[in-house]
mmCIF file of C-alpha atoms in Angstrom:
data_model
loop_
_atom_site.group_PDB
_atom_site.id
_atom_site.type_symbol
_atom_site.label_atom_id
_atom_site.label_comp_id
_atom_site.label_asym_id
_atom_site.label_seq_id
_atom_site.Cartn_x
_atom_site.Cartn_y
_atom_site.Cartn_z
ATOM 1 C CA MET A 1 30.075 51.892 -40.156
ATOM 2 C CA ALA A 2 30.513 48.688 -41.067
ATOM 3 C CA ILE A 3 32.674 47.791 -38.719
ATOM 4 C CA VAL A 4 30.856 48.901 -35.753
ATOM 5 C CA ILE A 5 27.822 46.907 -37.108
ATOM 6 C CA SER A 6 30.150 44.276 -37.437
ATOM 7 C CA LYS A 7 31.316 44.665 -33.792
ATOM 8 C CA ASN A 8 27.407 45.227 -32.410
ATOM 9 C CA ILE A 9 26.496 41.350 -34.271
ATOM 10 C CA LYS A 10 29.308 39.772 -32.886
ATOM 11 C CA LEU A 11 28.295 41.134 -29.151
ATOM 12 C CA VAL A 12 24.403 39.833 -29.751
ATOM 13 C CA LEU A 13 25.726 36.489 -30.886
ATOM 14 C CA VAL A 14 28.212 36.235 -27.606
ATOM 15 C CA LEU A 15 25.288 37.483 -25.605
ATOM 16 C CA LEU A 16 23.047 35.040 -27.401
ATOM 17 C CA CYS A 17 25.392 32.069 -26.901
ATOM 18 C CA LEU A 18 25.312 32.677 -22.755
ATOM 19 C CA VAL A 19 21.858 32.671 -23.107
ATOM 20 C CA PHE A 20 21.326 29.361 -24.589
ATOM 21 C CA LEU A 21 23.804 28.205 -22.240
ATOM 22 C CA CYS A 22 22.367 29.843 -19.595
ATOM 23 C CA VAL A 23 19.167 28.039 -20.717
ATOM 24 C CA PHE A 24 20.641 24.789 -21.677
ATOM 25 C CA GLY A 25 22.533 24.461 -17.980
ATOM 26 C CA PHE A 26 19.290 25.421 -16.657
ATOM 27 C CA SER A 27 17.237 22.687 -18.334
ATOM 28 C CA ALA A 28 20.036 20.254 -17.789
ATOM 29 C CA TYR A 29 19.687 21.035 -13.571
ATOM 30 C CA LYS A 30 16.347 20.562 -13.437
ATOM 31 C CA ILE A 31 16.080 17.097 -15.292
ATOM 32 C CA ILE A 32 18.987 15.944 -13.188
ATOM 33 C CA SER A 33 17.108 17.273 -10.260
ATOM 34 C CA THR A 34 13.899 15.843 -11.359
ATOM 35 C CA LEU A 35 15.621 12.130 -11.899
ATOM 36 C CA ASN A 36 17.241 12.520 -8.683
ATOM 37 C CA GLY A 37 14.531 12.805 -6.975
ATOM 38 C CA TYR A 38 12.571 9.840 -8.178
ATOM 39 C CA LYS A 39 15.695 7.868 -7.416
ATOM 40 C CA VAL A 40 15.358 9.525 -4.172
ATOM 41 C CA ALA A 41 12.002 8.424 -3.641
ATOM 42 C CA GLU A 42 12.207 5.119 -4.679
ATOM 43 C CA GLU A 43 14.738 4.163 -3.018
ATOM 44 C CA ASN A 44 13.226 5.932 0.687
ATOM 45 C CA TYR A 45 9.777 3.480 -0.327
ATOM 46 C CA ASN A 46 11.860 0.556 -1.234
ATOM 47 C CA ALA A 47 13.420 0.763 2.123
ATOM 48 C CA MET A 48 10.078 1.121 3.840
ATOM 49 C CA SER A 49 8.566 -1.689 2.416
ATOM 50 C CA GLN A 50 11.617 -3.920 3.249
ATOM 51 C CA GLN A 51 11.645 -2.852 6.740
ATOM 52 C CA TYR A 52 7.740 -2.640 7.362
ATOM 53 C CA VAL A 53 5.706 -4.567 5.114
ATOM 54 C CA THR A 54 5.920 -8.671 4.356
ATOM 55 C CA THR A 55 4.278 -9.665 1.173
ATOM 56 C CA THR A 56 3.036 -12.865 0.147
ATOM 57 C CA GLU A 57 1.508 -14.364 -3.001
ATOM 58 C CA THR A 58 -2.660 -14.194 -2.969
ATOM 59 C CA THR A 59 -5.297 -15.082 -5.358
ATOM 60 C CA PRO A 60 -7.882 -12.102 -4.911
ATOM 61 C CA LYS A 61 -11.583 -13.561 -4.403
ATOM 62 C CA PRO A 62 -13.908 -11.426 -6.714
ATOM 63 C CA SER A 63 -17.326 -10.208 -5.441
ATOM 64 C CA PRO A 64 -20.384 -12.602 -6.719
ATOM 65 C CA ALA A 65 -22.071 -10.930 -9.747
ATOM 66 C CA GLU A 66 -25.208 -9.694 -9.639
ATOM 67 C CA GLY A 67 -27.878 -12.480 -8.960
ATOM 68 C CA GLU A 68 -25.112 -15.213 -8.652
ATOM 69 C CA GLU A 69 -24.483 -16.870 -4.613
ATOM 70 C CA ASP A 70 -20.905 -17.558 -3.534
ATOM 71 C CA THR A 71 -21.510 -21.608 -3.470
ATOM 72 C CA GLU A 72 -18.357 -22.069 -2.847
ATOM 73 C CA GLU A 73 -17.073 -23.404 0.507
ATOM 74 C CA GLU A 74 -15.999 -20.277 2.200
ATOM 75 C CA GLU A 75 -12.414 -19.820 3.106
ATOM 76 C CA VAL A 76 -11.051 -17.005 5.232
ATOM 77 C CA GLU A 77 -8.813 -14.656 3.177
ATOM 78 C CA VAL A 78 -5.916 -13.657 4.466
ATOM 79 C CA SER A 79 -4.309 -10.049 3.674
ATOM 80 C CA PRO A 80 -1.246 -10.261 0.811
ATOM 81 C CA ILE A 81 0.738 -8.106 2.929
ATOM 82 C CA SER A 82 1.559 -7.978 6.613
ATOM 83 C CA VAL A 83 2.472 -4.281 7.871
ATOM 84 C CA ASP A 84 4.298 -3.618 11.336
ATOM 85 C CA PHE A 85 2.495 -0.575 12.244
ATOM 86 C CA ALA A 86 4.408 -0.072 15.219
ATOM 87 C CA ALA A 87 7.530 0.794 13.723
ATOM 88 C CA LEU A 88 5.986 2.467 10.756
ATOM 89 C CA GLN A 89 4.353 4.868 13.465
ATOM 90 C CA ALA A 90 7.644 5.137 15.166
ATOM 91 C CA GLU A 91 9.259 6.458 12.185
ATOM 92 C CA ASN A 92 6.171 9.006 11.562
ATOM 93 C CA PRO A 93 3.136 8.753 13.586
ATOM 94 C CA GLU A 94 0.909 10.213 10.974
ATOM 95 C CA ALA A 95 1.371 6.694 8.565
ATOM 96 C CA VAL A 96 -2.167 5.478 9.006
ATOM 97 C CA GLY A 97 -2.123 2.431 6.554
ATOM 98 C CA TRP A 98 -0.372 1.041 3.357
ATOM 99 C CA ILE A 99 -1.792 0.241 -0.152
ATOM 100 C CA TYR A 100 -0.873 -2.688 -2.116
ATOM 101 C CA SER A 101 -1.573 -3.313 -5.925
ATOM 102 C CA PRO A 102 0.162 -6.957 -7.132
ATOM 103 C CA ASN A 103 2.153 -6.855 -9.879
ATOM 104 C CA THR A 104 2.247 -2.864 -10.156
ATOM 105 C CA VAL A 105 4.545 -0.412 -8.442
ATOM 106 C CA ILE A 106 1.929 0.358 -6.082
ATOM 107 C CA ASN A 107 3.404 -0.545 -2.701
ATOM 108 C CA TYR A 108 3.290 2.458 0.129
ATOM 109 C CA PRO A 109 2.795 4.003 3.155
ATOM 110 C CA ILE A 110 -0.637 5.938 3.420
ATOM 111 C CA ALA A 111 -0.285 9.412 5.383
ATOM 112 C CA HIS A 112 -2.988 11.625 7.169
ATOM 113 C CA THR A 113 -2.257 15.297 8.650
ATOM 114 C CA GLU A 114 -4.475 18.100 9.357
ATOM 115 C CA ASP A 115 -4.346 19.716 5.663
ATOM 116 C CA ASN A 116 -4.122 18.463 2.444
ATOM 117 C CA PHE A 117 -0.788 19.990 1.303
ATOM 118 C CA THR A 118 1.943 18.729 3.585
ATOM 119 C CA TYR A 119 2.459 15.667 1.827
ATOM 120 C CA LEU A 120 1.926 17.018 -1.887
ATOM 121 C CA ASP A 121 5.812 17.453 -1.741
ATOM 122 C CA HIS A 122 7.101 15.530 1.568
ATOM 123 C CA LEU A 123 8.076 12.137 2.028
ATOM 124 C CA LEU A 124 6.545 10.424 4.751
ATOM 125 C CA SER A 125 9.915 10.675 6.319
ATOM 126 C CA GLY A 126 9.836 14.286 6.105
ATOM 127 C CA GLU A 127 11.868 15.128 3.211
ATOM 128 C CA TYR A 128 10.455 17.067 0.579
ATOM 129 C CA ASN A 129 10.413 15.540 -2.716
ATOM 130 C CA ALA A 130 8.378 16.195 -5.686
ATOM 131 C CA ASN A 131 6.713 12.301 -5.202
ATOM 132 C CA GLY A 132 4.811 13.109 -2.391
ATOM 133 C CA THR A 133 3.432 10.403 0.033
ATOM 134 C CA ILE A 134 0.049 9.108 -0.897
ATOM 135 C CA PHE A 135 -2.327 10.409 1.485
ATOM 136 C CA VAL A 136 -6.106 10.541 3.081
ATOM 137 C CA ASP A 137 -8.314 13.585 3.071
ATOM 138 C CA CYS A 138 -7.870 15.189 6.052
ATOM 139 C CA GLN A 139 -11.486 15.689 6.188
ATOM 140 C CA ASP A 140 -11.904 11.788 6.285
ATOM 141 C CA ASN A 141 -11.433 9.270 9.064
ATOM 142 C CA PRO A 142 -7.878 8.125 9.036
ATOM 143 C CA ASP A 143 -8.924 4.610 9.728
ATOM 144 C CA PHE A 144 -11.160 4.113 6.484
ATOM 145 C CA SER A 145 -14.888 4.067 8.835
ATOM 146 C CA GLY A 146 -16.380 6.765 6.865
ATOM 147 C CA LYS A 147 -18.916 6.155 4.032
ATOM 148 C CA ASN A 148 -16.301 7.421 1.274
ATOM 149 C CA THR A 149 -12.770 7.897 2.077
ATOM 150 C CA ARG A 150 -10.604 10.001 -0.661
ATOM 151 C CA VAL A 151 -6.955 9.043 -0.756
ATOM 152 C CA TYR A 152 -4.408 10.904 -3.201
ATOM 153 C CA GLY A 153 -1.586 10.084 -4.837
ATOM 154 C CA HIS A 154 0.677 11.913 -7.595
ATOM 155 C CA ASN A 155 1.085 10.916 -11.331
ATOM 156 C CA MET A 156 4.429 10.343 -11.751
ATOM 157 C CA ASN A 157 6.267 10.810 -15.108
ATOM 158 C CA ASP A 158 8.518 7.691 -13.791
ATOM 159 C CA GLY A 159 5.565 5.677 -13.470
ATOM 160 C CA SER A 160 5.412 5.908 -9.679
ATOM 161 C CA MET A 161 3.270 6.656 -6.990
ATOM 162 C CA PHE A 162 -0.685 6.602 -8.428
ATOM 163 C CA ALA A 163 0.602 7.087 -12.003
ATOM 164 C CA SER A 164 -0.257 2.938 -12.935
ATOM 165 C CA LEU A 165 -4.187 3.956 -11.883
ATOM 166 C CA ARG A 166 -4.437 5.773 -15.153
ATOM 167 C CA ASN A 167 -4.110 2.462 -16.710
ATOM 168 C CA TYR A 168 -7.386 1.757 -15.959
ATOM 169 C CA ARG A 169 -8.780 3.805 -18.434
ATOM 170 C CA ASP A 170 -7.790 0.865 -20.967
ATOM 171 C CA ALA A 171 -10.692 -1.839 -20.182
ATOM 172 C CA GLU A 172 -8.692 -4.715 -20.702
ATOM 173 C CA TYR A 173 -6.669 -3.709 -18.097
ATOM 174 C CA TYR A 174 -9.109 -4.157 -15.368
ATOM 175 C CA PRO A 175 -9.219 -8.340 -15.372
ATOM 176 C CA GLU A 176 -6.155 -8.667 -14.633
ATOM 177 C CA HIS A 177 -5.572 -5.796 -11.566
ATOM 178 C CA PRO A 178 -9.644 -5.942 -10.100
ATOM 179 C CA CYS A 179 -8.766 -4.929 -6.393
ATOM 180 C CA LEU A 180 -6.452 -3.329 -4.436
ATOM 181 C CA TYR A 181 -5.183 -3.596 -0.962
ATOM 182 C CA ILE A 182 -5.473 -1.672 1.989
ATOM 183 C CA SER A 183 -4.179 -2.203 5.354
ATOM 184 C CA THR A 184 -4.510 0.115 8.756
ATOM 185 C CA PRO A 185 -3.391 -0.682 12.358
ATOM 186 C CA GLN A 186 -7.007 -1.673 12.835
ATOM 187 C CA LYS A 187 -7.996 -3.692 9.745
ATOM 188 C CA ASN A 188 -6.963 -5.765 6.560
ATOM 189 C CA PHE A 189 -9.017 -4.752 3.662
ATOM 190 C CA ARG A 190 -9.463 -5.656 -0.374
ATOM 191 C CA LEU A 191 -10.794 -2.871 -1.774
ATOM 192 C CA ASP A 192 -13.050 -4.483 -5.193
ATOM 193 C CA LEU A 193 -12.956 -1.791 -7.818
ATOM 194 C CA PHE A 194 -16.341 -1.088 -9.948
ATOM 195 C CA ALA A 195 -15.972 2.278 -11.375
ATOM 196 C CA GLY A 196 -13.021 4.346 -13.122
ATOM 197 C CA LEU A 197 -13.729 7.751 -14.767
ATOM 198 C CA VAL A 198 -11.896 11.105 -15.794
ATOM 199 C CA THR A 199 -13.682 13.654 -13.889
ATOM 200 C CA GLU A 200 -13.132 16.972 -12.372
ATOM 201 C CA PRO A 201 -11.795 18.416 -8.387
ATOM 202 C CA ASP A 202 -14.933 19.471 -7.714
ATOM 203 C CA SER A 203 -16.921 16.493 -9.040
ATOM 204 C CA TYR A 204 -19.893 14.130 -7.620
ATOM 205 C CA VAL A 205 -17.309 11.416 -6.906
ATOM 206 C CA TYR A 206 -15.472 13.072 -4.144
ATOM 207 C CA ALA A 207 -19.077 13.720 -1.850
ATOM 208 C CA THR A 208 -18.433 12.069 1.312
ATOM 209 C CA GLN A 209 -22.128 12.924 2.970
ATOM 210 C CA PHE A 210 -25.284 11.330 1.368
ATOM 211 C CA ASP A 211 -28.476 12.354 2.910
ATOM 212 C CA ALA A 212 -30.266 9.736 1.622
ATOM 213 C CA ASP A 213 -30.255 5.905 0.459
ATOM 214 C CA GLU A 214 -30.822 7.229 -2.695
ATOM 215 C CA GLN A 215 -28.228 9.670 -3.698
ATOM 216 C CA PHE A 216 -25.743 6.893 -2.719
ATOM 217 C CA LEU A 217 -27.182 4.251 -5.127
ATOM 218 C CA ALA A 218 -27.381 7.402 -7.540
ATOM 219 C CA TYR A 219 -23.519 8.053 -7.122
ATOM 220 C CA ILE A 220 -23.031 3.792 -7.404
ATOM 221 C CA GLU A 221 -24.993 3.859 -10.673
ATOM 222 C CA SER A 222 -23.498 7.357 -12.068
ATOM 223 C CA ALA A 223 -19.814 6.633 -11.575
ATOM 224 C CA LYS A 224 -20.543 3.094 -12.677
ATOM 225 C CA ALA A 225 -22.322 4.292 -16.111
ATOM 226 C CA GLU A 226 -19.514 6.955 -16.529
ATOM 227 C CA SER A 227 -16.465 4.030 -15.632
ATOM 228 C CA THR A 228 -13.422 2.992 -18.531
ATOM 229 C CA PHE A 229 -14.048 -0.353 -17.653
ATOM 230 C CA GLU A 230 -16.858 -2.647 -16.679
ATOM 231 C CA SER A 231 -17.628 -5.030 -13.305
ATOM 232 C CA ASP A 232 -19.803 -7.044 -11.742
ATOM 233 C CA VAL A 233 -18.850 -5.752 -8.213
ATOM 234 C CA GLU A 234 -22.034 -4.834 -6.455
ATOM 235 C CA VAL A 235 -22.490 -2.121 -3.987
ATOM 236 C CA SER A 236 -24.867 -2.126 -1.592
ATOM 237 C CA LEU A 237 -26.340 0.731 0.719
ATOM 238 C CA GLU A 238 -24.061 -1.123 3.871
ATOM 239 C CA ASP A 239 -20.856 -0.778 2.038
ATOM 240 C CA GLN A 240 -18.383 1.713 2.857
ATOM 241 C CA ILE A 241 -16.119 3.236 -0.712
ATOM 242 C CA VAL A 242 -12.665 4.090 -1.668
ATOM 243 C CA VAL A 243 -11.745 7.334 -4.089
ATOM 244 C CA LEU A 244 -8.183 6.889 -5.389
ATOM 245 C CA SER A 245 -7.478 9.880 -7.184
ATOM 246 C CA THR A 246 -4.640 11.261 -9.030
ATOM 247 C CA CYS A 247 -4.049 13.953 -12.166
ATOM 248 C CA THR A 248 -4.544 13.114 -15.933
ATOM 249 C CA TYR A 249 -4.121 15.422 -18.814
ATOM 250 C CA GLU A 250 -7.653 15.226 -21.024
ATOM 251 C CA PHE A 251 -8.121 18.532 -19.807
ATOM 252 C CA ASP A 252 -7.412 21.120 -18.060
ATOM 253 C CA ASP A 253 -7.006 20.083 -14.070
ATOM 254 C CA ALA A 254 -8.493 16.945 -15.032
ATOM 255 C CA ARG A 255 -8.433 14.213 -12.198
ATOM 256 C CA TYR A 256 -8.785 10.289 -13.077
ATOM 257 C CA VAL A 257 -10.291 8.164 -10.289
ATOM 258 C CA VAL A 258 -11.173 4.624 -9.350
ATOM 259 C CA ILE A 259 -13.834 3.654 -6.991
ATOM 260 C CA GLY A 260 -13.716 0.613 -5.089
ATOM 261 C CA LYS A 261 -15.681 -1.174 -2.288
ATOM 262 C CA LEU A 262 -14.150 -2.231 0.921
ATOM 263 C CA VAL A 263 -14.375 -5.905 1.807
ATOM 264 C CA GLU A 264 -12.772 -6.978 5.456
ATOM 265 C CA ILE A 265 -10.069 -9.660 5.074
ATOM 266 C CA GLN A 266 -7.779 -11.184 7.916
#
């Protein structure tokens, strides 16, 4: 009987070793696959930025604080990025813009298509990749002409895509990065940020229609009150805003958004 038990124990141990080896092998495969995905996406977007985008140094001109007047001689502000949209759209006509944040990794094309799923896991080149592509909500105007344009991007573990937006949870990050830049085939914009907050997927911040002026002003006031940083940027009824949204982990299905007003520049 002792011999039989001993053989059974050995068999169990062998099976357990095989199971552990399979789990280890699968885990190693997933890690390598994920790292390779990061590398492929990085190389892909770096190649795009080198091929289609010219970047120059610029110092953003912040909006005047409330009650202050812009007394400096007015200068024409030029976008720090110049995008060859003709060539970019020849590669993929669903490329509707480019987003750039100085001194960060955010330097990506923006897509727009008929759904909000395609670019969750596909590069602009059409290749499957978990990094996906930055994209405008399918219900919004791709030229950023709506009252509130919603733009989505993943929070990747390697810090790519919209991962750096979560840095705005630290109030000290905002003064160094008060704005981003968005270019479209029609116009160039500076996006002056006025709020950043942790919220839910069905939050009021994703609203695009406002039945009355008071609703829009209440939206702005609420966003500023909940913001993780303070901003002197003033938003008027005539302004258009943009919500940049990514995942965060404060609670299940949480989102971190930064919200800014569009300022047209050359």
